[in-house]
Amino acid sequence: MAGGTARSGRRATSADVAREAGVSRSTVSFVLNGTKGQTIPEPTRQRVLEAAARLRYAPSAEARTLSRGRSDVVLLYQPPQLPMTADMGALVEFLAAEFAEAGLTAVTHPWSRKPDGDVLTAITPVAVIAWDLPDDAVTAMRHNGVRAVISLTAESDPVAQWIWGTRENGIARLQVERLLSAGHRRLGYARPHDARLAEASEMRLKALRQACAAHGLPAPVAVSIPGDGEGARPAADAVAAWRELVPAVTGVCAHDDVAALSVLAGLREHGLAAPADLAVIGAGDSPAARLAVPPLTMVAVDMLVTARHLVAAVTSLLDGRPVPAGPEVTQVIERHSV
Amino acid sequence: MAGGTARSGRRATSADVAREAGVSRSTVSFVLNGTKGQTIPEPTRQRVLEAAARLRYAPSAEARTLSRGRSDVVLLYQPPQLPMTADMGALVEFLAAEFAEAGLTAVTHPWSRKPDGDVLTAITPVAVIAWDLPDDAVTAMRHNGVRAVISLTAESDPVAQWIWGTRENGIARLQVERLLSAGHRRLGYARPHDARLAEASEMRLKALRQACAAHGLPAPVAVSIPGDGEGARPAADAVAAWRELVPAVTGVCAHDDVAALSVLAGLREHGLAAPADLAVIGAGDSPAARLAVPPLTMVAVDMLVTARHLVAAVTSLLDGRPVPAGPEVTQVIERHSV
DNA sequence: CTGTTAGCGCCTTCAG
DNA sequence: CTGAAGGCGCTAACAG
């Protein structure tokens, strides 16, 4: 059954259904698409439906979009920059569900940095959501039938503005405020060692600086933390760097769960622990953060709400309406590392 | 040059390119596709290429597949059963790259269990790789133009046989042997609490039983471990259950990294630690496993090799050749929890 | 209300 | 070696 090869017969077409039901192709099209403004007598309708079922008819996606001049595929252009996390997976799942609700089909394609074998040769999406797209790629897409392009790094993109202005700022603000409320006034930023995250890290740092300034705090001390490779040694060095400052850093904002875990590992190297010797607050959430020693206090991002906003943005763009204002999506999850 | 022949609103078509270059549509098709058996004079070729570039021409994916009668999209039907992990993300990335090498375009779609809004209405893939597909869905796909369907839960599927026969068995065998070589003869299995993993867990348990039997060991004692939710309490109970047995379980095979992390958390509740009080070996790998206390000894699965095998399987099926034998993909990563 | 007729953009014989 | 013509499966005007 599974694992076999092609069957020999041709797949049924709408013409086959029409013949089988003894009607014309347009009638078939009308009943199968529920076209309104057309009143089809019930018996005819039934005959068509039955014929379609009998023939196991499924319309050809290509022919449909070719003829309609517009597909209903939304491409999620997955960046090589971001390692896959449970959060990301959830986002994609929510996006698929919410787009389906809107009559669109979400599909992801990991972009491997080699321009070779472009997805767009194989699929013509009606909209694209991408992390980092060169400007000429954006115009090329637009030029080639993509009606809505959202680039999360383009300054002028309203969704990008939300990501950086609301989401990232929300994370930074909540991290700083939580630490502040625990009495920490000299803060650090644990930036991911992973080079792929350099750009995202830069943005976070900017947001953290702003958040600190807003509360009259000095800029956070940024230090790279190894999230990869074996050695906890560099993590220990990072912790030492913070603690040796005068005045010493007593609270750290971590870029993500892995960075937070690394800070904990670095503390352990010195025989120290959070929050007594250094408070740590992470971002994003994951099973590993829950199971850490101590369980990590995190700023979580609501992926369902995020997905809803992205879908709203895309549909608005497609309808020629302005992109709605973005919601707040961040929230502190209290655990024991602050 | 030849005077803005392409109407501005519409995207350029191959006819526009032909007009712009002063040749016929077929000539355009020939040079753009490098059709062999057709000798095109170099100057003509150049003119066509330049015209295409000038017009920013990109062929219409739909028209192409419609006309060729076969698309080059491979659909990765992502199961709602499996939470997204770094490993899975890597696999998808590798698959995309390897499929591209083979001239195919991999695309994922999270399957939301609601049959509504089927992807196949929007895309006609030439092949599908899915986790769990009802038999009738498989035949329906086959019937509707999908030339190769791989269902990872269908008994008769050669790839499924590899997954369970080689990959899962490899994980189980290496876990058992590693524990055995450290002197543990009474083993436990930490099964994930997450209900979505129930089926996968059942298969793993079966493989573990076989591996134990092969070494004359009693069957492993399976206990659920909470990977979700706050409380480490149930994890502590699980650990207690193992230790109170007579003879006591002294080594545990964890289903994945999260389950392994949970066992560590359970140990901590009792003031105990791995490996002294209970040895733990996980499966899969992740940053969190590296950063655990102690760093987790794991059986890792080589995702690149896995991806290559899947691609080979699909291309073989498409060419009507038998699926090649699957490679070994498992390996022990030594750290400090055994 | 139903059937006929044109395309959608491309590929692929087949003549020239 | 190039151009003309037919068809892939479907939708959407337009007749009947």
XYZ file of C-alpha atoms (C1' of nucleotides) in Angstrom:
708
model
C 0.000 0.000 0.000
C 2.238 2.783 1.118
C 5.546 2.939 -0.618
C 4.374 1.863 -4.011
C 4.776 3.646 -7.296
C 2.536 5.452 -9.715
C -0.708 4.017 -10.894
C -1.310 3.786 -14.554
C -4.704 5.443 -15.052
C -5.134 9.155 -15.514
C -6.606 11.100 -12.661
C -10.182 12.191 -13.041
C -10.803 15.657 -14.392
C -13.773 17.908 -14.108
C -14.692 16.864 -17.645
C -14.878 13.249 -16.536
C -17.209 14.253 -13.749
C -19.362 16.215 -16.178
C -19.596 13.269 -18.530
C -20.358 10.877 -15.697
C -23.091 13.149 -14.388
C -24.403 14.041 -17.819
C -23.932 17.787 -17.423
C -21.518 20.391 -18.683
C -18.159 21.289 -17.186
C -19.363 24.649 -15.975
C -22.194 23.077 -14.078
C -19.682 20.871 -12.349
C -17.565 23.877 -11.531
C -20.578 25.711 -10.136
C -21.730 23.002 -7.800
C -18.254 21.993 -6.662
C -17.293 25.553 -5.873
C -20.684 26.484 -4.506
C -20.680 29.482 -6.817
C -23.494 31.710 -5.732
C -25.579 33.698 -8.118
C -26.233 30.360 -9.751
C -29.210 28.294 -8.750
C -28.643 24.642 -9.487
C -31.575 22.261 -9.069
C -31.020 19.881 -6.238
C -31.220 16.650 -8.258
C -28.557 17.901 -10.666
C -26.419 18.971 -7.780
C -26.664 15.540 -6.229
C -25.818 13.808 -9.458
C -22.683 15.907 -9.807
C -21.620 15.345 -6.235
C -22.110 11.626 -6.553
C -20.225 11.448 -9.815
C -17.342 13.364 -8.257
C -17.242 11.065 -5.258
C -17.452 7.962 -7.413
C -14.526 9.128 -9.518
C -12.629 10.291 -6.421
C -12.335 13.593 -8.143
C -10.028 16.235 -6.717
C -9.605 19.483 -8.601
C -6.157 20.252 -9.934
C -4.599 22.928 -7.819
C -2.410 24.199 -10.639
C -5.156 24.516 -13.178
C -7.294 26.291 -10.663
C -4.753 28.891 -9.685
C -3.627 29.312 -13.258
C -7.118 30.037 -14.334
C -8.036 32.199 -11.391
C -4.810 34.070 -11.688
C -4.186 33.790 -8.002
C -3.106 31.013 -5.696
C -4.030 30.676 -2.071
C -0.680 29.556 -0.821
C 1.163 31.598 1.753
C 4.843 30.852 1.868
C 6.648 30.967 5.187
C 10.203 31.462 4.130
C 12.075 29.929 6.989
C 15.357 31.686 7.632
C 18.592 29.779 8.100
C 19.272 32.377 10.779
C 16.921 30.987 13.352
C 17.437 27.576 14.878
C 14.196 25.708 15.192
C 12.640 25.791 18.612
C 9.454 24.508 20.147
C 8.153 28.080 20.102
C 8.805 28.417 16.394
C 7.166 25.098 15.737
C 4.101 26.205 17.615
C 4.028 29.458 15.681
C 4.069 27.630 12.383
C 1.331 25.330 13.521
C -0.838 28.229 14.640
C -0.162 30.079 11.435
C -1.267 27.113 9.385
C -4.482 26.829 11.354
C -5.278 30.529 11.268
C -4.484 30.872 7.596
C -6.707 27.907 6.875
C -9.476 29.764 8.648
C -8.918 32.591 6.200
C -9.053 30.261 3.235
C -5.316 30.295 2.711
C -2.797 27.495 2.892
C 0.421 28.058 4.770
C 3.489 26.203 3.703
C 7.054 26.528 4.899
C 10.292 26.221 3.046
C 13.663 26.411 4.721
C 15.799 28.795 2.840
C 19.299 27.384 2.513
C 21.134 30.553 1.537
C 22.026 29.045 -1.789
C 19.809 30.825 -4.287
C 19.820 27.619 -6.267
C 16.547 25.797 -6.687
C 14.303 28.606 -5.668
C 10.936 27.670 -4.231
C 9.269 30.226 -6.389
C 9.987 28.136 -9.433
C 7.866 25.422 -7.923
C 5.174 27.414 -6.197
C 3.617 30.791 -6.766
C 2.474 32.005 -3.385
C 0.007 34.821 -3.038
C 1.913 36.052 -0.010
C 5.308 35.551 1.560
C 6.437 35.991 5.133
C 10.188 36.021 5.420
C 12.792 36.889 7.951
C 15.484 38.535 5.951
C 14.969 39.271 2.316
C 17.231 41.417 0.145
C 15.312 44.359 -1.239
C 15.684 43.178 -4.795
C 14.268 39.814 -3.861
C 11.228 41.581 -2.485
C 10.657 43.599 -5.626
C 11.281 40.523 -7.744
C 8.606 38.648 -5.837
C 6.189 41.526 -6.084
C 6.912 41.727 -9.747
C 6.131 38.085 -10.148
C 2.714 37.775 -8.714
C 3.268 37.727 -4.964
C 0.644 40.141 -3.725
C 1.875 40.613 -0.184
C 5.442 40.397 1.031
C 6.294 40.733 4.665
C 9.960 41.058 5.434
C 10.743 41.007 9.102
C 13.911 43.006 8.716
C 12.714 45.732 6.371
C 12.468 49.005 8.272
C 9.452 50.139 6.336
C 7.445 46.979 6.891
C 4.601 47.543 9.364
C 4.845 44.002 10.629
C 8.576 44.331 11.098
C 7.895 47.511 13.025
C 5.613 45.563 15.294
C 8.108 42.760 15.780
C 10.857 45.106 16.812
C 8.782 47.902 18.263
C 6.288 45.890 20.255
C 7.401 42.309 20.594
C 11.109 42.816 21.140
C 10.519 45.906 23.220
C 8.009 43.977 25.264
C 10.508 41.250 25.992
C 13.214 43.733 26.928
C 10.941 45.883 29.039
C 9.494 43.004 30.999
C 12.916 41.492 31.594
C 14.293 44.758 32.886
C 11.267 45.568 34.997
C 11.176 42.137 36.556
C 14.815 42.357 37.503
C 14.353 45.891 38.732
C 11.451 44.886 40.931
C 13.743 42.322 42.552
C 16.149 45.116 43.369
C 18.686 44.687 40.588
C 19.937 47.922 39.088
C 23.081 46.829 37.315
C 22.091 44.456 34.527
C 23.789 42.162 32.043
C 22.716 40.784 28.690
C 23.612 37.193 27.829
C 23.862 37.179 24.071
C 23.787 33.931 22.144
C 27.069 32.607 20.911
C 25.416 31.183 17.795
C 26.540 33.413 14.947
C 23.246 32.951 13.167
C 21.582 34.962 15.876
C 23.910 37.950 15.668
C 21.408 40.240 14.018
C 18.532 39.349 16.304
C 20.858 39.817 19.232
C 21.799 43.295 18.105
C 18.175 44.298 18.011
C 17.485 42.856 21.437
C 20.406 44.716 22.892
C 19.074 47.946 21.488
C 15.691 47.297 23.048
C 17.309 46.463 26.373
C 19.285 49.695 26.336
C 16.112 51.643 25.787
C 14.305 49.809 28.540
C 17.157 50.454 30.948
C 17.322 54.110 30.012
C 13.584 54.451 30.542
C 14.111 53.424 34.145
C 17.237 55.469 34.694
C 19.433 52.378 34.655
C 22.866 52.165 33.026
C 23.111 50.224 29.755
C 23.242 46.469 30.214
C 26.616 44.756 29.962
C 26.474 42.440 26.964
C 28.502 39.248 27.059
C 28.506 36.296 24.680
C 27.484 32.974 26.129
C 28.264 29.670 24.438
C 25.057 27.816 23.705
C 26.847 25.394 21.507
C 29.802 23.081 21.981
C 30.737 21.341 25.152
C 32.691 23.639 27.390
C 30.955 25.451 30.194
C 34.262 27.241 30.666
C 33.460 30.345 28.565
C 30.123 30.563 30.303
C 31.974 30.625 33.575
C 34.175 33.396 32.247
C 31.144 35.410 31.269
C 29.705 35.048 34.736
C 33.021 36.094 36.241
C 33.126 39.152 33.995
C 29.768 40.297 35.257
C 30.519 39.687 38.892
C 33.886 41.390 38.819
C 32.521 44.657 37.548
C 32.283 47.535 39.997
C 29.484 47.855 40.728
C 28.833 44.221 39.865
C 26.081 43.018 37.582
C 23.488 41.242 39.716
C 20.754 40.494 37.199
C 21.023 39.097 33.690
C 18.625 39.240 30.767
C 19.199 36.208 28.571
C 18.512 36.277 24.859
C 16.628 32.999 24.895
C 16.232 29.795 26.847
C 19.552 28.369 25.711
C 21.451 31.482 26.725
C 19.727 31.409 30.112
C 20.628 27.755 30.559
C 24.217 28.635 29.744
C 24.332 31.308 32.407
C 23.138 28.758 34.929
C 25.877 26.406 33.776
C 28.461 29.149 34.145
C 27.286 29.887 37.674
C 27.588 26.225 38.546
C 31.214 26.214 37.476
C 31.893 28.718 40.239
C 29.796 26.824 42.737
C 27.259 29.618 42.589
C 23.552 29.597 41.833
C 20.654 31.736 40.699
C 19.045 33.800 41.971
C 21.177 34.263 45.093
C 24.436 35.011 43.318
C 23.058 36.264 40.054
C 19.453 36.609 38.949
C 18.578 35.329 35.469
C 15.531 35.925 33.329
C 15.181 34.289 29.925
C 12.973 34.777 26.908
C 10.768 32.376 25.071
C 9.656 29.259 26.838
C 10.505 25.595 26.561
C 10.334 22.353 28.489
C 14.045 22.653 29.192
C 13.556 26.029 30.857
C 10.943 24.516 33.143
C 13.249 21.673 34.064
C 16.357 23.754 34.704
C 18.070 24.185 38.079
C 16.536 26.398 39.240
C 13.488 26.528 36.940
C 13.900 29.588 34.789
C 11.869 32.737 35.123
C 11.051 33.699 31.546
C 9.367 36.298 29.406
C 7.094 34.243 27.177
C 5.708 35.331 23.836
C 2.177 34.317 23.004
C 2.535 32.497 19.728
C -1.177 32.134 19.073
C -1.746 35.861 19.302
C 1.360 36.419 17.214
C 0.033 34.082 14.557
C -3.318 35.842 14.539
C -1.676 39.173 14.025
C 0.449 37.902 11.164
C -2.600 36.429 9.476
C -4.502 39.658 9.932
C -1.597 41.555 8.445
C -1.456 39.346 5.393
C -5.178 39.358 4.738
C -5.287 43.114 5.183
C -2.492 43.572 2.725
C -4.250 41.284 0.265
C -7.452 43.258 0.576
C -5.644 46.537 0.220
C -6.435 47.587 3.744
C -3.839 48.991 6.122
C -2.172 46.562 8.499
C -3.903 46.719 11.888
C -2.053 47.694 15.036
C -0.199 44.834 16.672
C -1.189 43.391 20.048
C 0.912 42.946 23.155
C 2.205 39.386 23.282
C 4.667 39.233 26.127
C 4.202 38.050 29.650
C 6.400 37.094 32.579
C 6.363 33.456 33.647
C 7.363 33.374 37.279
C 9.690 30.594 38.298
C 12.762 30.581 40.483
C 15.733 32.144 38.788
C 15.030 35.753 39.788
C 14.801 48.501 -25.544
C 12.177 47.208 -27.863
C 9.850 49.637 -26.186
C 8.228 48.510 -22.900
C 6.236 45.789 -24.526
C 5.427 44.171 -21.223
C 2.300 45.760 -19.895
C 3.174 47.186 -16.533
C 0.464 45.685 -14.340
C 0.866 42.109 -15.394
C 3.852 39.938 -14.692
C 6.024 39.088 -17.641
C 5.232 35.921 -19.540
C 7.324 33.857 -21.819
C 5.484 35.514 -24.710
C 6.686 38.903 -23.521
C 10.226 37.622 -23.481
C 9.827 36.236 -26.983
C 8.511 39.535 -28.251
C 11.238 41.459 -26.489
C 13.914 39.218 -27.949
C 12.289 39.035 -31.344
C 11.964 35.250 -31.377
C 9.204 32.744 -30.916
C 7.867 31.382 -27.667
C 9.297 27.957 -28.261
C 12.751 29.359 -28.744
C 12.434 31.058 -25.400
C 11.334 27.834 -23.829
C 14.262 25.995 -25.382
C 16.961 28.324 -24.167
C 15.466 28.889 -20.730
C 15.122 25.186 -20.099
C 18.324 24.256 -21.827
C 16.382 21.741 -23.869
C 18.888 19.494 -25.541
C 18.391 18.119 -28.986
C 17.907 21.736 -29.983
C 20.839 23.776 -31.164
C 20.309 27.468 -30.607
C 22.833 29.932 -32.030
C 24.715 31.715 -29.298
C 23.673 35.263 -30.250
C 20.011 34.285 -30.173
C 20.539 32.587 -26.849
C 22.093 35.729 -25.429
C 19.305 37.916 -26.702
C 16.725 35.709 -25.036
C 18.619 35.583 -21.769
C 19.005 39.341 -21.719
C 15.382 39.941 -22.529
C 14.349 37.614 -19.737
C 16.606 39.370 -17.273
C 15.441 42.798 -18.377
C 11.819 41.824 -17.906
C 12.629 40.065 -14.630
C 10.917 37.083 -16.105
C 10.162 34.130 -13.864
C 8.275 31.198 -15.333
C 4.882 30.447 -13.859
C 5.175 27.409 -11.662
C 1.552 26.430 -12.198
C 1.598 26.664 -15.940
C 4.766 24.682 -16.024
C 3.560 21.817 -13.898
C 0.183 21.862 -15.563
C 1.757 21.511 -18.920
C 4.384 19.006 -17.896
C 1.846 16.986 -15.995
C 4.099 16.687 -13.008
C 5.200 19.059 -10.294
C 8.493 18.943 -8.486
C 7.190 19.698 -5.045
C 7.690 17.217 -2.256
C 5.302 17.733 0.605
C 6.502 17.068 4.130
C 3.286 16.499 5.947
C 4.181 17.505 9.432
C 2.319 15.500 12.029
C 0.549 17.180 14.931
C 1.910 14.265 16.958
C 5.465 15.448 17.159
C 6.466 18.580 19.019
C 9.020 20.556 17.084
C 12.583 20.082 18.213
C 15.949 21.328 17.058
C 16.584 17.879 15.614
C 13.401 17.997 13.571
C 14.211 21.463 12.376
C 17.608 20.286 11.229
C 16.062 17.331 9.462
C 13.718 19.561 7.531
C 16.549 21.860 6.592
C 18.662 18.951 5.366
C 15.750 17.514 3.473
C 15.183 20.787 1.683
C 18.822 20.996 0.703
C 19.075 17.382 -0.443
C 15.837 17.491 -2.365
C 17.002 20.648 -4.078
C 20.074 18.716 -5.141
C 17.728 16.229 -6.751
C 15.795 18.947 -8.546
C 12.864 18.765 -6.159
C 11.454 21.370 -3.836
C 10.605 20.363 -0.301
C 7.841 22.156 1.475
C 6.274 21.470 4.842
C 2.725 21.836 5.998
C 1.616 21.192 9.551
C -1.319 18.934 9.483
C -3.922 20.147 11.953
C -6.059 17.036 12.161
C -9.016 18.969 10.868
C -9.470 17.686 7.332
C -10.705 21.122 6.437
C -8.598 23.210 4.122
C -6.509 20.420 2.741
C -3.095 21.344 1.373
C -3.694 19.201 -1.623
C -6.286 21.644 -2.871
C -3.584 24.244 -3.047
C -0.595 22.195 -4.110
C -0.145 19.012 -6.070
C 3.021 17.434 -4.803
C 4.804 14.742 -6.750
C 5.628 13.001 -3.490
C 4.494 13.094 0.105
C 6.310 12.109 3.271
C 3.959 11.839 6.193
C 3.995 10.503 9.677
C 0.610 8.998 10.076
C -1.759 8.774 7.166
C -5.006 6.834 7.058
C -4.922 4.224 4.310
C -7.694 5.866 2.368
C -5.839 9.161 2.411
C -2.877 7.373 0.872
C -4.917 5.860 -1.924
C -6.679 9.152 -2.495
C -3.351 10.899 -2.897
C -2.071 8.238 -5.242
C -5.233 8.463 -7.188
C -4.759 12.170 -7.546
C -1.344 12.498 -8.990
C 0.983 11.974 -6.063
C 3.517 9.537 -7.457
C 5.229 8.497 -4.260
C 3.730 8.350 -0.802
C 5.787 7.482 2.229
C 3.832 6.851 5.378
C 5.982 6.397 8.435
C 3.432 4.305 10.250
C 2.360 1.964 7.465
C 3.750 -1.504 8.164
C 4.315 -2.214 4.499
C 6.285 0.952 3.805
C 9.992 0.226 3.332
C 10.945 3.563 4.798
C 8.738 2.967 7.792
C 10.415 -0.378 8.197
C 13.739 1.364 8.282
C 12.566 3.948 10.801
C 11.321 1.335 13.207
C 13.626 -1.505 12.285
C 16.898 0.369 12.071
C 16.606 3.807 13.564
C 14.469 3.027 16.597
C 16.209 -0.259 17.146
C 19.534 1.510 16.916
C 18.537 3.997 19.582
C 17.248 1.282 21.871
C 20.199 -1.010 21.341
C 22.812 1.659 21.954
C 21.030 2.905 25.060
C 20.842 -0.576 26.504
C 24.400 -1.476 25.586
C 25.803 1.727 26.994
C 24.040 1.192 30.275
C 25.032 -2.444 30.308
C 28.676 -1.578 29.774
C 28.485 0.632 32.855
C 27.288 -2.356 34.822
C 23.556 -1.701 34.878
C 21.427 -4.790 34.403
C 18.070 -3.638 35.663
C 16.815 -0.874 33.382
C 13.974 1.607 33.271
C 12.318 3.451 30.399
C 11.280 7.064 30.942
C 8.359 7.551 28.633
C 7.169 11.005 27.705
C 4.118 12.298 29.457
C 3.038 14.183 26.353
C 0.044 12.300 24.985
C 1.010 13.167 21.429
C 4.004 10.905 21.764
C 2.086 7.853 22.965
C 2.436 5.945 19.733
C 6.112 6.675 19.260
C 6.676 5.716 22.857
C 5.000 2.365 22.362
C 7.334 1.583 19.492
C 10.389 2.589 21.452
C 9.383 0.418 24.355
C 9.055 -2.527 22.028
C 12.529 -1.898 20.660
C 13.938 -1.595 24.176
C 12.386 -4.879 25.208
C 14.017 -6.576 22.256
C 17.373 -5.011 22.995
C 17.166 -6.105 26.610
C 16.154 -9.601 25.650
C 19.042 -9.824 23.225
C 21.390 -9.302 26.147
C 19.555 -11.562 28.538
C 18.238 -8.603 30.522
C 14.746 -8.373 31.995
C 12.299 -6.067 30.248
C 12.761 -2.389 31.107
C 10.390 -0.854 33.634
C 8.416 1.830 31.813
C 7.301 4.852 33.787
C 5.718 8.091 32.583
C 7.666 11.239 33.217
C 6.094 14.687 33.075
C 7.834 16.790 30.475
C 5.159 19.398 30.643
C 3.651 21.417 33.427
C 5.441 22.728 36.462
C 5.699 20.053 39.089
C 8.823 17.980 39.415
C 6.821 15.995 41.933
C 5.603 13.253 39.577
C 9.118 12.972 38.220
C 10.286 12.387 41.756
C 7.643 9.697 42.147
C 8.858 8.006 39.007
C 12.392 7.984 40.300
C 11.209 6.572 43.608
C 9.300 3.845 41.819
C 12.431 2.718 40.025
C 14.647 2.799 43.088
C 12.212 0.949 45.312
C 12.005 -2.058 43.059
C 13.782 -5.207 44.138
C 16.185 -5.446 42.510
C 16.231 -1.704 41.916
C 16.470 -0.070 38.528
C 19.878 1.548 38.270
C 19.914 2.777 34.677
C 17.238 4.575 32.726
C 16.694 4.934 28.980
C 14.865 8.193 28.327
C 12.601 8.620 25.344
C 14.095 11.961 24.394
C 15.983 14.899 25.816
C 13.000 16.293 27.671
C 12.273 12.973 29.346
C 15.929 12.708 30.353
C 15.862 16.224 31.778
C 12.781 15.250 33.751
C 14.520 12.260 35.269
C 17.331 14.533 36.407
C 14.770 16.873 37.944
C 13.147 13.947 39.728
C 16.484 12.855 41.137
C 17.146 16.329 42.404
C 13.904 16.293 44.362
C 15.339 13.435 46.378
C 18.693 15.114 46.734
C 20.135 12.505 44.418
C 22.070 12.826 41.185
C 23.066 11.005 38.037
C 24.979 8.871 37.450
C 25.818 7.904 41.029
C 22.280 7.215 42.155
C 20.712 6.465 38.791
C 22.315 6.461 35.376
C 20.415 8.203 32.575
C 20.866 8.047 28.837
C 18.697 10.118 26.528
C 17.918 10.139 22.823
C 18.213 12.877 20.263
C 20.429 15.808 21.045
C 19.864 19.427 21.944
C 21.606 22.391 23.522
C 19.583 21.809 26.674
C 20.963 18.282 26.988
C 24.493 19.631 26.803
C 23.770 22.196 29.465
C 22.001 19.876 31.902
C 23.310 18.941 35.344
C 25.075 16.680 34.712
C 25.438 16.999 30.930
C 23.399 14.222 29.412
C 24.829 11.187 27.738
C 22.695 10.727 24.621
C 22.116 8.523 21.650
C 22.118 10.962 18.760
C 20.544 10.381 15.387
C 22.396 11.680 12.366
C 19.858 13.889 10.663
C 21.913 14.540 7.569
C 22.243 10.844 6.823
C 18.571 10.400 7.628
C 17.668 13.131 5.180
C 19.810 11.573 2.495
C 18.137 8.256 2.921
C 14.674 9.773 2.717
C 15.590 11.613 -0.442
C 17.046 8.469 -1.959
C 13.858 6.638 -1.077
C 11.662 9.218 -2.741
C 13.719 9.506 -5.904
C 13.899 5.734 -6.179
C 10.165 5.450 -5.872
C 9.716 8.149 -8.493
C 12.010 6.320 -10.865
C 10.317 3.040 -10.232
C 13.363 1.559 -8.557
C 13.253 -0.288 -5.247
C 14.001 1.691 -2.109
C 17.648 1.189 -1.109
C 18.615 -0.283 2.230
C 18.724 2.238 5.036
C 21.961 3.262 6.763
C 22.846 3.188 10.429
C 22.271 6.623 11.905
C 22.705 6.286 15.641
C 25.684 7.029 17.792
C 26.399 7.476 21.483
C 27.420 10.948 22.617
C 29.427 10.499 25.783
C 28.787 13.003 28.529
C 28.320 12.575 32.239
C 24.954 11.093 33.076
C 25.963 7.430 32.791
C -30.594 27.755 -15.328
C -27.290 25.217 -18.523
C -23.915 24.738 -22.279
C -20.358 26.971 -25.321
C -16.310 29.511 -25.756
C -12.184 31.711 -24.562
C -8.317 32.112 -22.368
C -4.586 31.454 -17.977
C 1.177 30.419 -19.272
C 3.722 26.928 -20.538
C 5.659 22.812 -23.028
C 5.997 19.884 -27.039
C 5.245 17.714 -31.217
C 5.102 18.976 -35.969
C 5.935 21.533 -40.217
C 8.679 24.905 -42.568
C 17.120 25.891 -36.443
C 12.686 28.485 -35.915
C 7.567 29.316 -35.872
C 2.748 27.679 -35.564
C -0.587 24.904 -33.275
C -2.590 21.929 -29.805
C -3.372 20.768 -25.174
C -2.721 20.490 -19.797
C -7.526 21.306 -16.275
C -9.997 24.858 -14.781
C -12.736 29.300 -14.408
C -15.489 33.002 -16.110
C -17.937 35.603 -19.461
C -21.535 35.093 -22.614
C -25.067 33.059 -25.088
C -29.018 30.051 -25.478
